[in-house]
PDB file of C-alpha atoms in Angstrom:
ATOM      1  CA  LYS N  32      15.565   1.291 -15.551  1.00 55.00           C
ATOM      2  CA  ASN N  33      12.437   1.472 -12.863  1.00 64.00           C
ATOM      3  CA  GLU N  34       9.363   0.047 -14.026  1.00 86.00           C
ATOM      4  CA  VAL N  35       7.733   2.738 -12.492  1.00 91.00           C
ATOM      5  CA  GLU N  36       8.868   6.487 -12.531  1.00 93.00           C
ATOM      6  CA  GLN N  37       7.146   9.160 -10.664  1.00 95.00           C
ATOM      7  CA  SER N  38       7.834  13.032 -10.905  1.00 95.00           C
ATOM      8  CA  PRO N  39       8.711  14.937  -9.106  1.00 96.00           C
ATOM      9  CA  GLN N  40      10.138  13.333  -6.299  1.00 94.00           C
ATOM     10  CA  ASN N  41       9.565  16.538  -3.933  1.00 96.00           C
ATOM     11  CA  LEU N  42       6.874  18.984  -4.373  1.00 97.00           C
ATOM     12  CA  THR N  43       6.278  22.029  -2.134  1.00 97.00           C
ATOM     13  CA  ALA N  44       3.274  24.334  -2.708  1.00 97.00           C
ATOM     14  CA  GLN N  45       1.485  27.185  -1.413  1.00 97.00           C
ATOM     15  CA  GLU N  46      -2.166  26.463   0.005  1.00 97.00           C
ATOM     16  CA  GLY N  47      -4.635  26.859  -2.912  1.00 97.00           C
ATOM     17  CA  GLU N  48      -2.489  25.911  -5.695  1.00 97.00           C
ATOM     18  CA  PHE N  49      -3.391  23.339  -8.177  1.00 98.00           C
ATOM     19  CA  ILE N  50      -0.839  20.046  -7.848  1.00 97.00           C
ATOM     20  CA  THR N  51      -0.020  17.706 -10.483  1.00 98.00           C
ATOM     21  CA  ILE N  52       1.871  14.627 -10.031  1.00 98.00           C
ATOM     22  CA  ASN N  53       2.933  12.426 -12.723  1.00 98.00           C
ATOM     23  CA  CYS N  54       3.642   8.680 -13.181  1.00 97.00           C
ATOM     24  CA  SER N  55       4.961   6.652 -16.276  1.00 96.00           C
ATOM     25  CA  TYR N  56       5.278   3.070 -16.304  1.00 92.00           C
ATOM     26  CA  SER N  57       6.558   0.439 -18.426  1.00 88.00           C
ATOM     27  CA  VAL N  58       4.960  -2.808 -17.139  1.00 75.00           C
ATOM     28  CA  GLY N  59       1.807  -3.867 -18.817  1.00 74.00           C
ATOM     29  CA  ILE N  60      -1.066  -3.327 -16.466  1.00 79.00           C
ATOM     30  CA  SER N  61      -4.568  -3.881 -15.703  1.00 79.00           C
ATOM     31  CA  ALA N  62      -5.167  -1.222 -13.429  1.00 87.00           C
ATOM     32  CA  LEU N  63      -3.375   1.607 -11.834  1.00 91.00           C
ATOM     33  CA  HIS N  64      -3.502   2.479  -8.078  1.00 92.00           C
ATOM     34  CA  TRP N  65      -3.053   6.192  -6.631  1.00 96.00           C
ATOM     35  CA  LEU N  66      -2.241   5.852  -2.957  1.00 95.00           C
ATOM     36  CA  GLN N  67      -1.598   8.357  -0.007  1.00 95.00           C
ATOM     37  CA  GLN N  68       0.408   7.894   2.729  1.00 93.00           C
ATOM     38  CA  HIS N  69       1.017  10.546   5.512  1.00 91.00           C
ATOM     39  CA  PRO N  70       4.323  10.330   7.465  1.00 84.00           C
ATOM     40  CA  GLY N  71       4.773   7.623   9.754  1.00 80.00           C
ATOM     41  CA  GLY N  72       1.245   6.524   8.954  1.00 82.00           C
ATOM     42  CA  GLY N  73      -0.642   3.806   6.975  1.00 84.00           C
ATOM     43  CA  ILE N  74      -1.803   3.596   3.449  1.00 89.00           C
ATOM     44  CA  VAL N  75      -4.935   5.118   1.951  1.00 90.00           C
ATOM     45  CA  SER N  76      -6.131   4.176  -1.640  1.00 89.00           C
ATOM     46  CA  LEU N  77      -7.558   7.180  -3.527  1.00 93.00           C
ATOM     47  CA  PHE N  78      -7.992   5.669  -6.948  1.00 92.00           C
ATOM     48  CA  MET N  79      -7.835   2.606  -8.899  1.00 90.00           C
ATOM     49  CA  LEU N  80      -8.213   3.317 -12.836  1.00 90.00           C
ATOM     50  CA  SER N  81      -7.924   1.362 -15.775  1.00 88.00           C
ATOM     51  CA  SER N  82      -8.970   4.088 -18.312  1.00 91.00           C
ATOM     52  CA  GLY N  83      -9.987   7.776 -18.519  1.00 94.00           C
ATOM     53  CA  LYS N  84     -10.509   9.876 -15.600  1.00 96.00           C
ATOM     54  CA  LYS N  85     -11.750   9.730 -12.175  1.00 95.00           C
ATOM     55  CA  LYS N  86     -12.774  12.442  -9.711  1.00 96.00           C
ATOM     56  CA  HIS N  87     -13.126  12.377  -5.737  1.00 94.00           C
ATOM     57  CA  GLY N  88     -13.722  16.038  -4.201  1.00 96.00           C
ATOM     58  CA  ARG N  89     -10.602  17.796  -5.125  1.00 97.00           C
ATOM     59  CA  LEU N  90      -8.682  14.805  -6.425  1.00 97.00           C
ATOM     60  CA  ILE N  91      -8.641  14.006 -10.024  1.00 98.00           C
ATOM     61  CA  ALA N  92      -6.853  11.078 -11.422  1.00 98.00           C
ATOM     62  CA  THR N  93      -6.183  10.273 -15.305  1.00 97.00           C
ATOM     63  CA  ILE N  94      -4.486   7.599 -17.137  1.00 96.00           C
ATOM     64  CA  ASN N  95      -3.379   6.877 -20.746  1.00 94.00           C
ATOM     65  CA  ILE N  96      -3.010   3.476 -21.249  1.00 89.00           C
ATOM     66  CA  GLN N  97      -1.572   3.648 -24.785  1.00 90.00           C
ATOM     67  CA  GLU N  98       1.101   6.310 -23.507  1.00 92.00           C
ATOM     68  CA  LYS N  99       1.562   4.336 -20.250  1.00 92.00           C
ATOM     69  CA  HIS N 100       1.220   7.613 -18.224  1.00 95.00           C
ATOM     70  CA  SER N 101      -1.098   8.595 -15.338  1.00 97.00           C
ATOM     71  CA  SER N 102      -1.397  11.990 -13.300  1.00 98.00           C
ATOM     72  CA  LEU N 103      -2.747  12.770 -10.022  1.00 98.00           C
ATOM     73  CA  HIS N 104      -4.202  16.248  -9.812  1.00 98.00           C
ATOM     74  CA  ILE N 105      -5.230  18.214  -6.462  1.00 98.00           C
ATOM     75  CA  THR N 106      -7.173  21.222  -6.864  1.00 97.00           C
ATOM     76  CA  ALA N 107      -7.156  24.041  -4.389  1.00 96.00           C
ATOM     77  CA  SER N 108      -4.523  22.455  -2.240  1.00 97.00           C
ATOM     78  CA  HIS N 109      -4.439  22.241   1.588  1.00 97.00           C
ATOM     79  CA  PRO N 110      -1.873  21.690   4.241  1.00 96.00           C
ATOM     80  CA  ARG N 111      -3.796  18.438   4.957  1.00 95.00           C
ATOM     81  CA  ASP N 112      -2.953  17.130   1.514  1.00 96.00           C
ATOM     82  CA  SER N 113       0.766  17.106   2.565  1.00 97.00           C
ATOM     83  CA  ALA N 114       1.733  13.238   2.430  1.00 97.00           C
ATOM     84  CA  VAL N 115       3.588  10.932   0.041  1.00 96.00           C
ATOM     85  CA  TYR N 116       1.551   9.944  -3.107  1.00 97.00           C
ATOM     86  CA  ILE N 117       2.306   6.737  -4.669  1.00 95.00           C
ATOM     87  CA  CYS N 118       1.568   5.323  -8.197  1.00 95.00           C
ATOM     88  CA  ALA N 119       1.258   1.481  -8.275  1.00 92.00           C
ATOM     89  CA  PRO N 120       0.245  -0.080 -11.236  1.00 90.00           C
ATOM     90  CA  SER N 121      -1.286  -3.537 -11.068  1.00 83.00           C
ATOM     91  CA  GLY N 122      -2.084  -6.697 -13.174  1.00 71.00           C
ATOM     92  CA  GLY N 123      -0.659  -7.560 -16.531  1.00 58.00           C
ATOM     93  CA  SER N 124       0.837 -10.888 -15.905  1.00 54.00           C
ATOM     94  CA  ASN N 125       0.327 -10.975 -12.284  1.00 59.00           C
ATOM     95  CA  TYR N 126      -1.656  -9.480  -9.427  1.00 68.00           C
ATOM     96  CA  LYS N 127       1.099  -7.596  -7.651  1.00 78.00           C
ATOM     97  CA  LEU N 128       1.071  -3.913  -7.178  1.00 86.00           C
ATOM     98  CA  THR N 129       4.361  -2.438  -8.405  1.00 86.00           C
ATOM     99  CA  PHE N 130       5.039   0.697  -6.404  1.00 90.00           C
ATOM    100  CA  GLY N 131       6.802   3.928  -7.399  1.00 90.00           C
ATOM    101  CA  LYS N 132       9.148   5.797  -5.288  1.00 90.00           C
ATOM    102  CA  GLY N 133       6.392   8.110  -4.331  1.00 93.00           C
ATOM    103  CA  THR N 134       6.068  12.072  -4.415  1.00 96.00           C
ATOM    104  CA  LEU N 135       6.425  13.741  -1.354  1.00 96.00           C
ATOM    105  CA  LEU N 136       3.833  16.622  -1.362  1.00 97.00           C
ATOM    106  CA  THR N 137       4.057  19.557   1.303  1.00 97.00           C
ATOM    107  CA  VAL N 138       1.722  22.151   1.196  1.00 97.00           C
ATOM    108  CA  ASN N 139       2.436  25.234   3.416  1.00 97.00           C
ATOM    109  CA  PRO N 140      -0.129  27.669   4.898  1.00 95.00           C
TER     110      PRO N 140
ATOM    111  CA  ASP A 236     -16.320   2.800   9.540  1.00 65.00           C
ATOM    112  CA  ALA A 237     -12.971   0.891   9.463  1.00 66.00           C
ATOM    113  CA  MET A 238     -12.829  -1.705   6.934  1.00 91.00           C
ATOM    114  CA  VAL A 239      -9.307  -3.029   7.050  1.00 94.00           C
ATOM    115  CA  ILE A 240      -8.222  -3.274  10.797  1.00 94.00           C
ATOM    116  CA  GLN A 241      -4.757  -3.770  12.338  1.00 95.00           C
ATOM    117  CA  ASN A 242      -3.942  -4.541  15.911  1.00 89.00           C
ATOM    118  CA  PRO A 243      -1.806  -3.393  17.413  1.00 91.00           C
ATOM    119  CA  ARG A 244      -0.890  -0.269  15.806  1.00 92.00           C
ATOM    120  CA  TYR A 245       2.591  -0.051  17.521  1.00 94.00           C
ATOM    121  CA  GLN A 246       4.363  -3.242  18.900  1.00 96.00           C
ATOM    122  CA  VAL A 247       7.450  -3.737  20.596  1.00 96.00           C
ATOM    123  CA  THR A 248       9.266  -6.741  20.758  1.00 95.00           C
ATOM    124  CA  GLN A 249      12.669  -8.059  21.877  1.00 96.00           C
ATOM    125  CA  PHE A 250      15.258  -9.509  19.594  1.00 96.00           C
ATOM    126  CA  GLY A 251      14.208 -13.319  18.987  1.00 96.00           C
ATOM    127  CA  LYS A 252      11.116 -13.018  20.725  1.00 97.00           C
ATOM    128  CA  PRO A 253       8.101 -14.277  18.545  1.00 96.00           C
ATOM    129  CA  VAL A 254       5.521 -11.694  17.884  1.00 97.00           C
ATOM    130  CA  THR A 255       2.307 -11.861  16.107  1.00 97.00           C
ATOM    131  CA  LEU A 256       0.356  -9.169  14.360  1.00 97.00           C
ATOM    132  CA  SER A 257      -3.364  -9.055  13.303  1.00 97.00           C
ATOM    133  CA  CYS A 258      -5.366  -7.982  10.498  1.00 97.00           C
ATOM    134  CA  SER A 259      -9.255  -7.899  10.307  1.00 97.00           C
ATOM    135  CA  GLN A 260     -11.602  -7.052   7.468  1.00 97.00           C
ATOM    136  CA  THR A 261     -15.383  -6.435   7.184  1.00 95.00           C
ATOM    137  CA  LEU A 262     -15.361  -6.073   3.523  1.00 93.00           C
ATOM    138  CA  ASN A 263     -15.536 -10.074   3.225  1.00 93.00           C
ATOM    139  CA  HIS A 264     -12.959  -9.591   0.510  1.00 93.00           C
ATOM    140  CA  ASN A 265     -11.306 -13.008  -0.619  1.00 93.00           C
ATOM    141  CA  VAL A 266      -7.573 -11.836  -0.694  1.00 93.00           C
ATOM    142  CA  MET A 267      -5.585 -10.472   2.281  1.00 94.00           C
ATOM    143  CA  TYR A 268      -1.913  -9.309   2.034  1.00 94.00           C
ATOM    144  CA  TRP A 269       0.838  -8.472   3.889  1.00 96.00           C
ATOM    145  CA  TYR A 270       3.430  -6.006   3.012  1.00 95.00           C
ATOM    146  CA  GLN A 271       6.731  -4.891   5.048  1.00 95.00           C
ATOM    147  CA  GLN A 272       7.609  -1.248   4.423  1.00 93.00           C
ATOM    148  CA  LYS A 273      10.781  -0.124   5.953  1.00 92.00           C
ATOM    149  CA  SER A 274      11.737   3.592   6.255  1.00 87.00           C
ATOM    150  CA  SER A 275      11.583   5.709   3.023  1.00 82.00           C
ATOM    151  CA  GLN A 276      11.004   2.489   1.017  1.00 87.00           C
ATOM    152  CA  ALA A 277       8.220   1.000  -0.984  1.00 88.00           C
ATOM    153  CA  PRO A 278       5.996  -1.708   0.689  1.00 91.00           C
ATOM    154  CA  LYS A 279       7.302  -5.058  -0.119  1.00 92.00           C
ATOM    155  CA  LEU A 280       4.819  -7.888  -0.535  1.00 92.00           C
ATOM    156  CA  LEU A 281       5.417 -10.499   1.862  1.00 95.00           C
ATOM    157  CA  PHE A 282       2.518 -13.175   0.979  1.00 92.00           C
ATOM    158  CA  HIS A 283      -1.055 -13.337   0.269  1.00 92.00           C
ATOM    159  CA  TYR A 284      -4.129 -15.544   0.827  1.00 93.00           C
ATOM    160  CA  TYR A 285      -6.612 -16.053  -1.788  1.00 92.00           C
ATOM    161  CA  ASP A 286      -9.141 -17.444   0.254  1.00 92.00           C
ATOM    162  CA  LYS A 287      -7.274 -20.326   2.084  1.00 93.00           C
ATOM    163  CA  ASP A 288      -4.643 -20.634  -0.599  1.00 92.00           C
ATOM    164  CA  PHE A 289      -1.527 -19.203   0.899  1.00 93.00           C
ATOM    165  CA  ASN A 290       1.102 -17.605  -1.507  1.00 91.00           C
ATOM    166  CA  ASN A 291       4.311 -16.819  -0.481  1.00 92.00           C
ATOM    167  CA  GLU A 292       6.698 -14.456  -2.232  1.00 91.00           C
ATOM    168  CA  ALA A 293       9.892 -16.201  -3.238  1.00 90.00           C
ATOM    169  CA  ASP A 294      12.154 -13.888  -1.452  1.00 91.00           C
ATOM    170  CA  THR A 295      10.131 -13.632   1.944  1.00 95.00           C
ATOM    171  CA  PRO A 296      12.595 -14.769   4.802  1.00 94.00           C
ATOM    172  CA  ASP A 297      11.316 -18.187   6.430  1.00 94.00           C
ATOM    173  CA  ASN A 298      11.141 -16.235   9.755  1.00 94.00           C
ATOM    174  CA  PHE A 299       7.853 -14.907   8.496  1.00 97.00           C
ATOM    175  CA  GLN A 300       4.728 -17.046   8.510  1.00 96.00           C
ATOM    176  CA  SER A 301       1.273 -16.292   8.170  1.00 97.00           C
ATOM    177  CA  ARG A 302      -2.378 -17.676   9.200  1.00 96.00           C
ATOM    178  CA  ARG A 303      -5.703 -17.052   8.142  1.00 97.00           C
ATOM    179  CA  PRO A 304      -8.155 -18.881  10.312  1.00 96.00           C
ATOM    180  CA  ASN A 305     -11.269 -17.385   8.411  1.00 95.00           C
ATOM    181  CA  THR A 306     -12.204 -14.671   5.949  1.00 95.00           C
ATOM    182  CA  SER A 307     -11.969 -12.015   8.444  1.00 96.00           C
ATOM    183  CA  PHE A 308      -8.832 -12.321   9.924  1.00 97.00           C
ATOM    184  CA  CYS A 309      -5.294 -12.890   8.955  1.00 97.00           C
ATOM    185  CA  PHE A 310      -2.171 -13.007  11.068  1.00 97.00           C
ATOM    186  CA  LEU A 311       1.600 -12.227  10.701  1.00 97.00           C
ATOM    187  CA  ASP A 312       3.861 -14.411  12.741  1.00 97.00           C
ATOM    188  CA  ILE A 313       7.418 -13.416  13.045  1.00 97.00           C
ATOM    189  CA  ARG A 314       9.390 -16.374  14.778  1.00 96.00           C
ATOM    190  CA  SER A 315      12.583 -14.787  15.692  1.00 96.00           C
ATOM    191  CA  PRO A 316      12.584 -10.936  14.983  1.00 97.00           C
ATOM    192  CA  GLY A 317      15.745  -9.461  14.150  1.00 96.00           C
ATOM    193  CA  LEU A 318      16.490  -5.989  14.220  1.00 95.00           C
ATOM    194  CA  GLY A 319      16.178  -5.950  10.442  1.00 95.00           C
ATOM    195  CA  ASP A 320      12.738  -6.894  10.724  1.00 97.00           C
ATOM    196  CA  ALA A 321      11.620  -3.391  12.252  1.00 96.00           C
ATOM    197  CA  ALA A 322       9.237  -1.953   9.900  1.00 96.00           C
ATOM    198  CA  MET A 323       5.740  -0.935   9.377  1.00 94.00           C
ATOM    199  CA  TYR A 324       3.822  -3.923   8.398  1.00 96.00           C
ATOM    200  CA  LEU A 325       0.795  -3.304   6.185  1.00 95.00           C
ATOM    201  CA  CYS A 326      -2.220  -5.351   5.839  1.00 95.00           C
ATOM    202  CA  ALA A 327      -4.482  -5.182   2.501  1.00 93.00           C
ATOM    203  CA  THR A 328      -7.343  -6.826   1.100  1.00 93.00           C
ATOM    204  CA  SER A 329      -8.949  -7.419  -2.271  1.00 90.00           C
ATOM    205  CA  ARG A 330     -12.127  -8.946  -3.732  1.00 87.00           C
ATOM    206  CA  ASP A 331      -9.972 -10.881  -6.186  1.00 79.00           C
ATOM    207  CA  PRO A 332      -6.433 -11.197  -7.023  1.00 72.00           C
ATOM    208  CA  ALA A 333      -6.522 -10.159 -10.682  1.00 69.00           C
ATOM    209  CA  GLY A 334      -5.665  -6.401 -10.391  1.00 59.00           C
ATOM    210  CA  GLY A 335      -8.604  -5.854  -8.013  1.00 72.00           C
ATOM    211  CA  GLU A 336      -8.519  -2.491  -5.738  1.00 81.00           C
ATOM    212  CA  GLN A 337      -6.586  -2.829  -2.802  1.00 87.00           C
ATOM    213  CA  TYR A 338      -7.905  -1.864   0.636  1.00 90.00           C
ATOM    214  CA  PHE A 339      -5.041  -1.124   3.140  1.00 91.00           C
ATOM    215  CA  GLY A 340      -4.855  -1.030   6.831  1.00 92.00           C
ATOM    216  CA  PRO A 341      -3.514   1.526   8.947  1.00 90.00           C
ATOM    217  CA  GLY A 342      -0.540  -0.616   9.522  1.00 93.00           C
ATOM    218  CA  THR A 343       1.707  -1.794  12.485  1.00 95.00           C
ATOM    219  CA  ARG A 344       4.797  -0.287  13.521  1.00 95.00           C
ATOM    220  CA  LEU A 345       7.144  -2.943  14.814  1.00 96.00           C
ATOM    221  CA  THR A 346      10.006  -1.981  17.038  1.00 96.00           C
ATOM    222  CA  VAL A 347      12.511  -4.656  17.852  1.00 97.00           C
ATOM    223  CA  THR A 348      14.774  -3.845  20.795  1.00 95.00           C
TER     224      THR A 348
END
């Protein structure tokens, strides 16, 4: 069983739609990262959170430590949001990031 | 302003010809990481420096070495690249290793011919 499960693996949306990507993990963590990677590109750190909720522009990330679950929401999605979104918990017994397989989001105009 | 800079963005090398990838940071972070990411796969941590302390992952091939001459710079040396080493190489930094937020560079895409 993978330590980090993301759903869905692929998501296609129309511009303007509200997007939710889910992440469940089984490892002990001190924080959880949400990362964005455009095809062929580098990685951008969107959020690091250890409790509650964070908001940055149209992006919102939430985490429930007890349930070992986090969500990334995108409001008013735009084609430029098309990318792979990766959930990566860290901490627990070590510092490493444990990467999910990513969710490929495609937002059509 | 760029905070984690990687040069070059694209590197082509020949089979067996040593190659060095460069990473620099303006964040004054203590920790610098090197990841390898192959197509459609998650990044794989190769090693990291905590200040001057080098920490190699157990499954990182001996072919991969790293140098950190000062806080700002870190280099990835591939002594004898094979075709299987073609990948995106990502550098990241964090203030401390205890689960701190990691800031990634744009990556260097390595092609081995």
